[in-house]
Amino acid sequence: MKENWNAGNLDTLLLGILRQQSAHGYELIQKLKETSEGVFDLPEGTVYPSLHRLEKSGAISSSWDSTSGRRRRIYEITPNGRAAFQSGKKAWAKYSYSVNMVLGMSS
Amino acid sequence: MSDFIDQYLEKIARDLQGPAIESHRTLLETEDHLRLSAADLMKTGLSEDDAQKEAISRFGKAREVAEAHNAEAWGFSLIGTLVALSTKAAELIAMAFVAIGVSAAIAYIVSLFTSVQAVFGLPTTALPSIQTCSYWLSIHPTAANCQQAGTWEAAHDMTWMLGALGIVGLIILALVRGWKQTRFYSIKSLPTTLSSAIATTMFFVAAVALFAFGLSDAVIAGSWGRGMWYSESATALMASIISGFLLLRAIRRPLGMNNSFN
C-alpha cells in the first residue's frame, strides 16, 4: 500500500503543502512526512521531478534564494495550482467516500 | 575525508541528460537537499560519514534519480524521439550480433567435444547444385563427398563469419555507449521498461524460431546445422532471460520515480 498510494496523488499532496506556505524541496518533504505522521515517507529523490513537472504545467513557480548562504530553489503555488489542488481534493474526496461506502465505514 | 555527497553527485551527473541548465538545477537542488538532510541526521548523533550515507540512501539510487530527471527534462520532441529510437535500435541490433557471435563460439566449442557433423552437418535432404559441390570440393579436397565438404565449409564459414559479426556488434555497442556519453547526445532516454520489453520479446521469438529450425534441420539463407541452430536458440533464450530480469527490475522500482499528475 505504501508504495502504491502516490502514483496519482503525490502532485496533489505537494500542492496541498505549498498551498499553506512556500518551501524548498527538503522542507516540503519533511512537511509531508510530519503532516502524514510518517506515512508518506517517500524516496526523497522522487519528489523533485514531480516539482519540476508541476512547474512546467504552471501549477507552481520557483525562484532561487540565497539568504541561507546556499543557493536554494523555493517553490510557490500559483492560481492554476490552487485550482488544480481543489480539483485533486474533490477527486480524492469522491474516491475515499466510495471506498468507505464499500467497506461499510461511512458515517 | 571522503565526501560521499560529492561522489554521489558525480554519479548522477554522469547519467543526466537534457538541457544543461536543467541538469545544473537538479545537481544544485540535490546537493542542497543532501547537505540539509545530513546536517539534520548529525543532530541525531550520527557521524558525518554515516549521516551523508543515510541522507543518500533516503534520496534514492543515483541512476534512478538521473532517469527520473531525464524523463522530465525534455518535453516531446519528434527529432529527439527519433534519435532515441534509432540509438536504441542500433543497440538492440548490436546485442543481436553479439548473441550470434557468442552462439558461433558455443557451436565451435561443442563441435570440439562432439563432432563437426553433429553441429554443422549439411542435412541429407539438402540438394546443393553441381557448381556449389564443385566449389566446396575445391576448397576441401580431402572431403569424401559433397556432403562432407559442405559440412566442413559451414563449420569454417559460420564460425568465422558469425564470430566476426559478434565483434562488429561489440564495436557498435562501444560506439553507441561513447555517443551517449558525448554532450551532443542530450535527448530524452527511452524508458528501460520499453527497451527491455522489446529485447525480451525479440530474443524469445528468436529462441523459439531457431529451436524450430534445429528440430527440422532447416537450411535457411545458406545456413544449416542442427547444433548451430540449437546453440543460437540457447544463446537467444539466455539473452531473453537476462532482458526479462532487467524488465522485472525496472518494473519493481518505486512508483514514485514515475509519477504523473493525474
Tab-separated table of C-alpha atoms in Angstrom:
chain	number	residue	atom	x	y	z
A	1	MET	CA	0.000	0.000	0.000
A	2	LYS	CA	2.729	2.378	0.999
A	3	GLU	CA	4.372	2.203	-2.421
A	4	ASN	CA	1.167	2.448	-4.426
A	5	TRP	CA	-0.635	5.381	-2.902
A	6	ASN	CA	1.406	8.075	-4.588
A	7	ALA	CA	1.150	7.156	-8.272
A	8	GLY	CA	-1.604	9.684	-8.950
A	9	ASN	CA	-1.736	11.736	-5.778
A	10	LEU	CA	1.758	12.963	-4.983
A	11	ASP	CA	1.221	16.128	-7.002
A	12	THR	CA	-1.989	16.941	-5.123
A	13	LEU	CA	-0.206	16.381	-1.802
A	14	LEU	CA	2.658	18.650	-2.827
A	15	LEU	CA	0.181	21.344	-3.838
A	16	GLY	CA	-1.555	20.852	-0.504
A	17	ILE	CA	1.670	21.621	1.359
A	18	LEU	CA	2.586	24.555	-0.887
A	19	ARG	CA	-0.933	25.963	-0.502
A	20	GLN	CA	-0.048	26.685	3.120
A	21	GLN	CA	3.451	28.095	2.587
A	22	SER	CA	6.270	28.446	0.063
A	23	ALA	CA	9.039	25.933	0.641
A	24	HIS	CA	12.203	24.375	-0.771
A	25	GLY	CA	12.317	20.690	-1.674
A	26	TYR	CA	13.765	19.324	1.551
A	27	GLU	CA	11.345	21.376	3.627
A	28	LEU	CA	8.403	20.121	1.537
A	29	ILE	CA	9.378	16.502	2.031
A	30	GLN	CA	9.805	16.966	5.779
A	31	LYS	CA	6.412	18.688	5.981
A	32	LEU	CA	4.790	15.871	4.046
A	33	LYS	CA	6.352	13.301	6.364
A	34	GLU	CA	5.410	15.200	9.535
A	35	THR	CA	1.864	16.065	8.478
A	36	SER	CA	1.136	12.474	7.476
A	37	GLU	CA	2.722	11.240	10.736
A	38	GLY	CA	5.376	9.338	8.821
A	39	VAL	CA	3.032	7.524	6.420
A	40	PHE	CA	4.290	9.404	3.339
A	41	ASP	CA	7.968	8.624	3.785
A	42	LEU	CA	8.948	8.821	0.095
A	43	PRO	CA	12.257	8.072	-1.607
A	44	GLU	CA	13.236	11.736	-1.408
A	45	GLY	CA	14.728	11.998	-4.903
A	46	THR	CA	11.327	11.201	-6.411
A	47	VAL	CA	9.831	14.491	-5.322
A	48	TYR	CA	11.990	16.827	-7.431
A	49	PRO	CA	10.894	15.524	-10.858
A	50	SER	CA	7.287	15.984	-9.671
A	51	LEU	CA	8.044	19.553	-8.610
A	52	HIS	CA	9.698	20.288	-11.958
A	53	ARG	CA	6.720	18.866	-13.815
A	54	LEU	CA	4.273	20.867	-11.708
A	55	GLU	CA	6.286	23.962	-12.528
A	56	LYS	CA	6.190	23.229	-16.263
A	57	SER	CA	2.431	22.735	-16.051
A	58	GLY	CA	2.099	26.157	-14.417
A	59	ALA	CA	0.778	24.838	-11.095
A	60	ILE	CA	3.760	26.185	-9.163
A	61	SER	CA	6.568	28.660	-9.759
A	62	SER	CA	10.070	28.749	-8.306
A	63	SER	CA	12.969	31.102	-7.769
A	64	TRP	CA	16.464	30.941	-6.326
A	65	ASP	CA	17.031	32.193	-2.811
A	66	SER	CA	20.476	32.826	-1.304
A	67	THR	CA	19.579	34.217	2.079
A	68	SER	CA	20.632	30.992	3.854
A	69	GLY	CA	24.138	31.195	2.380
A	70	ARG	CA	23.444	28.436	-0.139
A	71	ARG	CA	21.510	28.761	-3.362
A	72	ARG	CA	18.144	27.202	-2.701
A	73	ARG	CA	15.129	26.770	-5.001
A	74	ILE	CA	11.940	27.983	-3.348
A	75	TYR	CA	8.607	26.739	-4.691
A	76	GLU	CA	5.345	28.659	-4.578
A	77	ILE	CA	1.834	27.686	-5.632
A	78	THR	CA	0.187	29.655	-8.469
A	79	PRO	CA	-3.542	30.375	-9.010
A	80	ASN	CA	-3.566	27.485	-11.518
A	81	GLY	CA	-2.021	25.285	-8.848
A	82	ARG	CA	-4.700	26.260	-6.337
A	83	ALA	CA	-7.375	25.308	-8.879
A	84	ALA	CA	-5.591	22.008	-9.582
A	85	PHE	CA	-5.381	21.361	-5.842
A	86	GLN	CA	-9.125	21.919	-5.390
A	87	SER	CA	-9.829	19.607	-8.281
A	88	GLY	CA	-7.489	16.915	-6.872
A	89	LYS	CA	-9.048	17.322	-3.432
A	90	LYS	CA	-12.565	16.809	-4.825
A	91	ALA	CA	-11.443	13.735	-6.759
A	92	TRP	CA	-9.884	12.289	-3.602
A	93	ALA	CA	-12.994	13.036	-1.514
A	94	LYS	CA	-15.137	11.220	-4.052
A	95	TYR	CA	-12.748	8.287	-4.209
A	96	SER	CA	-12.364	7.943	-0.429
A	97	TYR	CA	-16.139	8.262	0.060
A	98	SER	CA	-16.689	5.436	-2.417
A	99	VAL	CA	-14.094	3.242	-0.728
A	100	ASN	CA	-15.648	3.921	2.679
A	101	MET	CA	-19.085	3.030	1.344
A	102	VAL	CA	-17.840	-0.292	0.022
A	103	LEU	CA	-16.017	-1.034	3.264
A	104	GLY	CA	-19.031	-0.076	5.372
A	105	MET	CA	-17.113	2.729	7.074
A	106	SER	CA	-19.364	5.647	6.097
A	107	SER	CA	-20.768	7.732	8.973
B	1	MET	CA	37.999	12.880	4.476
B	2	SER	CA	35.879	11.439	1.686
B	3	ASP	CA	32.742	13.369	0.848
B	4	PHE	CA	30.074	10.814	-0.070
B	5	ILE	CA	27.700	13.516	-1.259
B	6	ASP	CA	30.223	14.770	-3.834
B	7	GLN	CA	30.806	11.225	-5.077
B	8	TYR	CA	27.039	10.664	-5.315
B	9	LEU	CA	26.551	13.920	-7.236
B	10	GLU	CA	29.275	12.881	-9.682
B	11	LYS	CA	27.463	9.594	-10.286
B	12	ILE	CA	24.200	11.406	-11.004
B	13	ALA	CA	25.937	13.973	-13.227
B	14	ARG	CA	27.348	11.198	-15.435
B	15	ASP	CA	23.838	9.985	-16.323
B	16	LEU	CA	21.986	13.278	-16.575
B	17	GLN	CA	20.607	14.219	-19.969
B	18	GLY	CA	18.695	17.208	-21.248
B	19	PRO	CA	19.410	20.935	-21.291
B	20	ALA	CA	22.487	21.891	-19.262
B	21	ILE	CA	20.506	24.409	-17.232
B	22	GLU	CA	18.076	21.687	-16.107
B	23	SER	CA	20.936	19.352	-15.143
B	24	HIS	CA	22.671	22.166	-13.255
B	25	ARG	CA	19.481	22.884	-11.342
B	26	THR	CA	18.943	19.229	-10.441
B	27	LEU	CA	22.513	18.929	-9.138
B	28	LEU	CA	22.219	22.129	-7.073
B	29	GLU	CA	18.896	21.066	-5.587
B	30	THR	CA	20.149	17.560	-4.876
B	31	GLU	CA	23.268	18.838	-3.139
B	32	ASP	CA	21.301	21.338	-1.068
B	33	HIS	CA	18.826	18.629	-0.085
B	34	LEU	CA	21.533	16.137	0.881
B	35	ARG	CA	23.552	18.665	2.904
B	36	LEU	CA	20.414	19.706	4.820
B	37	SER	CA	19.401	16.105	5.367
B	38	ALA	CA	22.909	15.075	6.532
B	39	ALA	CA	23.046	18.068	8.898
B	40	ASP	CA	19.707	17.050	10.438
B	41	LEU	CA	20.873	13.452	10.775
B	42	MET	CA	24.089	14.558	12.507
B	43	LYS	CA	21.922	16.260	15.111
B	44	THR	CA	20.525	12.828	15.973
B	45	GLY	CA	24.041	11.624	16.853
B	46	LEU	CA	25.288	10.151	13.568
B	47	SER	CA	28.872	10.798	12.457
B	48	GLU	CA	29.319	12.990	9.355
B	49	ASP	CA	30.102	9.988	7.145
B	50	ASP	CA	27.137	7.969	8.420
B	51	ALA	CA	24.836	10.969	8.129
B	52	GLN	CA	25.863	11.505	4.493
B	53	LYS	CA	25.385	7.814	3.693
B	54	GLU	CA	21.929	7.791	5.295
B	55	ALA	CA	20.910	11.006	3.507
B	56	ILE	CA	21.980	9.477	0.181
B	57	SER	CA	20.143	6.249	0.948
B	58	ARG	CA	16.942	8.186	1.651
B	59	PHE	CA	17.316	10.169	-1.570
B	60	GLY	CA	17.487	7.105	-3.836
B	61	LYS	CA	19.868	5.336	-6.211
B	62	ALA	CA	21.899	7.714	-8.392
B	63	ARG	CA	20.872	6.009	-11.628
B	64	GLU	CA	17.181	6.131	-10.762
B	65	VAL	CA	17.383	9.787	-9.753
B	66	ALA	CA	19.086	10.586	-13.072
B	67	GLU	CA	16.500	8.597	-15.027
B	68	ALA	CA	13.653	10.400	-13.269
B	69	HIS	CA	15.307	13.716	-14.137
B	70	ASN	CA	15.816	12.648	-17.754
B	71	ALA	CA	12.179	11.660	-18.108
B	72	GLU	CA	11.090	15.141	-17.024
B	73	ALA	CA	13.882	17.245	-18.515
B	74	TRP	CA	12.510	17.180	-22.027
B	75	GLY	CA	9.065	17.634	-23.410
B	76	PHE	CA	8.037	15.695	-26.515
B	77	SER	CA	10.447	16.264	-29.363
B	78	LEU	CA	9.975	14.451	-32.669
B	79	ILE	CA	13.646	14.657	-33.604
B	80	GLY	CA	14.749	13.721	-30.096
B	81	THR	CA	12.382	10.749	-30.051
B	82	LEU	CA	13.575	9.589	-33.483
B	83	VAL	CA	17.216	9.857	-32.419
B	84	ALA	CA	16.435	7.978	-29.189
B	85	LEU	CA	14.601	5.249	-31.133
B	86	SER	CA	17.435	4.955	-33.682
B	87	THR	CA	20.037	4.736	-30.945
B	88	LYS	CA	18.045	2.064	-29.122
B	89	ALA	CA	17.504	0.155	-32.382
B	90	ALA	CA	21.264	0.234	-33.051
B	91	GLU	CA	21.857	-1.089	-29.534
B	92	LEU	CA	19.354	-3.916	-29.968
B	93	ILE	CA	20.805	-4.898	-33.357
B	94	ALA	CA	24.308	-4.826	-31.883
B	95	MET	CA	23.141	-7.024	-28.996
B	96	ALA	CA	21.696	-9.469	-31.528
B	97	PHE	CA	25.056	-9.504	-33.382
B	98	VAL	CA	26.901	-10.196	-30.137
B	99	ALA	CA	24.464	-13.018	-29.337
B	100	ILE	CA	25.097	-14.522	-32.797
B	101	GLY	CA	28.856	-14.282	-32.222
B	102	VAL	CA	28.535	-15.963	-28.823
B	103	SER	CA	26.398	-18.730	-30.297
B	104	ALA	CA	29.035	-19.328	-33.004
B	105	ALA	CA	31.689	-19.672	-30.308
B	106	ILE	CA	29.474	-22.084	-28.358
B	107	ALA	CA	28.790	-24.112	-31.506
B	108	TYR	CA	32.523	-24.305	-32.252
B	109	ILE	CA	33.336	-25.473	-28.711
B	110	VAL	CA	30.525	-28.047	-28.803
B	111	SER	CA	31.838	-29.362	-32.125
B	112	LEU	CA	35.236	-29.974	-30.483
B	113	PHE	CA	33.593	-32.248	-27.907
B	114	THR	CA	31.096	-33.917	-30.254
B	115	SER	CA	31.732	-33.727	-33.983
B	116	VAL	CA	31.669	-31.211	-36.797
B	117	GLN	CA	28.958	-33.321	-38.414
B	118	ALA	CA	26.706	-33.098	-35.324
B	119	VAL	CA	26.934	-29.338	-35.171
B	120	PHE	CA	27.401	-28.114	-38.742
B	121	GLY	CA	26.271	-31.182	-40.720
B	122	LEU	CA	24.609	-30.429	-44.044
B	123	PRO	CA	21.160	-32.094	-43.960
B	124	THR	CA	20.871	-35.166	-46.165
B	125	THR	CA	17.728	-33.654	-47.660
B	126	ALA	CA	19.697	-30.639	-48.927
B	127	LEU	CA	20.483	-30.853	-52.616
B	128	PRO	CA	23.293	-28.432	-53.464
B	129	SER	CA	23.903	-27.678	-57.120
B	130	ILE	CA	26.808	-29.262	-59.025
B	131	GLN	CA	28.584	-25.882	-59.114
B	132	THR	CA	28.247	-25.499	-55.346
B	133	CYS	CA	29.552	-29.020	-54.758
B	134	SER	CA	32.492	-28.396	-57.075
B	135	TYR	CA	33.293	-25.196	-55.220
B	136	TRP	CA	33.176	-26.899	-51.812
B	137	LEU	CA	35.276	-29.830	-53.003
B	138	SER	CA	37.846	-27.468	-54.498
B	139	ILE	CA	38.234	-25.774	-51.090
B	140	HIS	CA	38.183	-29.062	-49.153
B	141	PRO	CA	39.878	-31.573	-51.496
B	142	THR	CA	40.262	-34.197	-48.751
B	143	ALA	CA	36.494	-34.394	-48.181
B	144	ALA	CA	34.985	-37.779	-49.028
B	145	ASN	CA	31.975	-36.279	-50.786
B	146	CYS	CA	29.953	-33.130	-51.394
B	147	GLN	CA	28.018	-33.590	-48.125
B	148	GLN	CA	31.176	-33.639	-46.050
B	149	ALA	CA	32.724	-30.740	-47.978
B	150	GLY	CA	29.555	-28.712	-47.339
B	151	THR	CA	29.707	-29.537	-43.647
B	152	TRP	CA	33.353	-28.507	-43.382
B	153	GLU	CA	32.661	-25.351	-45.322
B	154	ALA	CA	29.807	-24.472	-42.962
B	155	ALA	CA	31.986	-25.148	-39.915
B	156	HIS	CA	34.635	-22.789	-41.252
B	157	ASP	CA	32.404	-20.048	-42.629
B	158	MET	CA	29.840	-19.928	-39.838
B	159	THR	CA	32.402	-19.929	-37.052
B	160	TRP	CA	34.453	-17.118	-38.524
B	161	MET	CA	31.742	-15.062	-40.166
B	162	LEU	CA	29.340	-15.185	-37.240
B	163	GLY	CA	32.230	-14.665	-34.814
B	164	ALA	CA	33.196	-11.563	-36.807
B	165	LEU	CA	29.568	-10.417	-36.623
B	166	GLY	CA	29.810	-10.683	-32.836
B	167	ILE	CA	32.901	-8.476	-32.841
B	168	VAL	CA	31.086	-5.959	-35.070
B	169	GLY	CA	28.268	-5.997	-32.504
B	170	LEU	CA	30.705	-5.229	-29.693
B	171	ILE	CA	32.188	-2.361	-31.694
B	172	ILE	CA	28.714	-0.914	-32.361
B	173	LEU	CA	27.835	-1.193	-28.664
B	174	ALA	CA	31.057	0.606	-27.720
B	175	LEU	CA	30.354	3.336	-30.300
B	176	VAL	CA	26.756	3.786	-29.095
B	177	ARG	CA	27.954	3.951	-25.491
B	178	GLY	CA	30.556	6.550	-26.458
B	179	TRP	CA	27.955	8.529	-28.419
B	180	LYS	CA	25.548	8.544	-25.479
B	181	GLN	CA	28.239	9.968	-23.236
B	182	THR	CA	29.022	12.887	-25.513
B	183	ARG	CA	27.492	16.254	-24.802
B	184	PHE	CA	25.832	16.103	-28.221
B	185	TYR	CA	23.589	13.241	-27.113
B	186	SER	CA	21.269	15.326	-24.996
B	187	ILE	CA	17.951	13.750	-25.748
B	188	LYS	CA	15.276	12.048	-23.754
B	189	SER	CA	16.068	8.410	-22.954
B	190	LEU	CA	13.569	5.714	-23.762
B	191	PRO	CA	12.221	4.063	-20.619
B	192	THR	CA	14.215	0.990	-19.544
B	193	THR	CA	10.970	-0.956	-19.395
B	194	LEU	CA	10.268	-0.350	-23.095
B	195	SER	CA	13.719	-1.358	-24.362
B	196	SER	CA	13.877	-4.376	-22.031
B	197	ALA	CA	10.408	-5.499	-23.115
B	198	ILE	CA	11.413	-5.241	-26.797
B	199	ALA	CA	14.672	-7.143	-26.173
B	200	THR	CA	12.908	-9.857	-24.127
B	201	THR	CA	10.311	-10.412	-26.830
B	202	MET	CA	12.806	-10.220	-29.709
B	203	PHE	CA	15.197	-12.748	-28.182
B	204	PHE	CA	12.406	-15.083	-27.052
B	205	VAL	CA	10.825	-15.186	-30.520
B	206	ALA	CA	14.301	-15.778	-31.995
B	207	ALA	CA	14.947	-18.606	-29.496
B	208	VAL	CA	11.698	-20.383	-30.430
B	209	ALA	CA	12.258	-19.909	-34.181
B	210	LEU	CA	15.871	-21.121	-34.014
B	211	PHE	CA	14.851	-24.158	-31.959
B	212	ALA	CA	12.257	-24.975	-34.616
B	213	PHE	CA	14.957	-24.655	-37.297
B	214	GLY	CA	17.076	-27.112	-35.329
B	215	LEU	CA	14.224	-29.602	-34.983
B	216	SER	CA	13.554	-29.531	-38.728
B	217	ASP	CA	17.285	-29.448	-39.588
B	218	ALA	CA	16.496	-26.439	-41.748
B	219	VAL	CA	18.632	-24.854	-44.437
B	220	ILE	CA	17.906	-21.130	-44.424
B	221	ALA	CA	19.787	-18.424	-46.315
B	222	GLY	CA	22.872	-20.603	-46.712
B	223	SER	CA	22.931	-21.577	-43.009
B	224	TRP	CA	22.440	-25.054	-41.587
B	225	GLY	CA	23.491	-27.432	-38.855
B	226	ARG	CA	21.315	-28.708	-36.009
B	227	GLY	CA	23.968	-27.925	-33.411
B	228	MET	CA	24.364	-24.437	-34.818
B	229	TRP	CA	20.615	-23.732	-34.626
B	230	TYR	CA	20.420	-25.109	-31.083
B	231	SER	CA	23.427	-23.051	-29.970
B	232	GLU	CA	21.820	-19.924	-31.398
B	233	SER	CA	18.499	-20.827	-29.780
B	234	ALA	CA	20.129	-21.345	-26.365
B	235	THR	CA	22.007	-18.053	-26.628
B	236	ALA	CA	18.847	-16.181	-27.667
B	237	LEU	CA	16.964	-17.776	-24.760
B	238	MET	CA	19.684	-16.703	-22.337
B	239	ALA	CA	19.575	-13.133	-23.746
B	240	SER	CA	15.779	-13.157	-23.372
B	241	ILE	CA	16.046	-14.264	-19.730
B	242	ILE	CA	18.605	-11.536	-18.947
B	243	SER	CA	16.424	-8.894	-20.655
B	244	GLY	CA	13.383	-10.216	-18.785
B	245	PHE	CA	15.274	-9.903	-15.495
B	246	LEU	CA	16.150	-6.280	-16.342
B	247	LEU	CA	12.497	-5.655	-17.230
B	248	LEU	CA	11.293	-7.042	-13.897
B	249	ARG	CA	13.860	-4.997	-12.023
B	250	ALA	CA	12.717	-1.828	-13.823
B	251	ILE	CA	9.044	-2.592	-13.123
B	252	ARG	CA	9.708	-3.227	-9.440
B	253	ARG	CA	11.236	0.232	-8.884
B	254	PRO	CA	9.315	2.531	-6.532
B	255	LEU	CA	6.368	4.055	-8.364
B	256	GLY	CA	7.320	7.480	-7.097
B	257	MET	CA	10.050	7.658	-9.742
B	258	ASN	CA	7.443	7.910	-12.478
B	259	ASN	CA	4.628	9.942	-11.038
B	260	SER	CA	2.162	11.658	-13.277
B	261	PHE	CA	-0.216	14.446	-12.478
B	262	ASN	CA	-3.468	12.501	-12.580
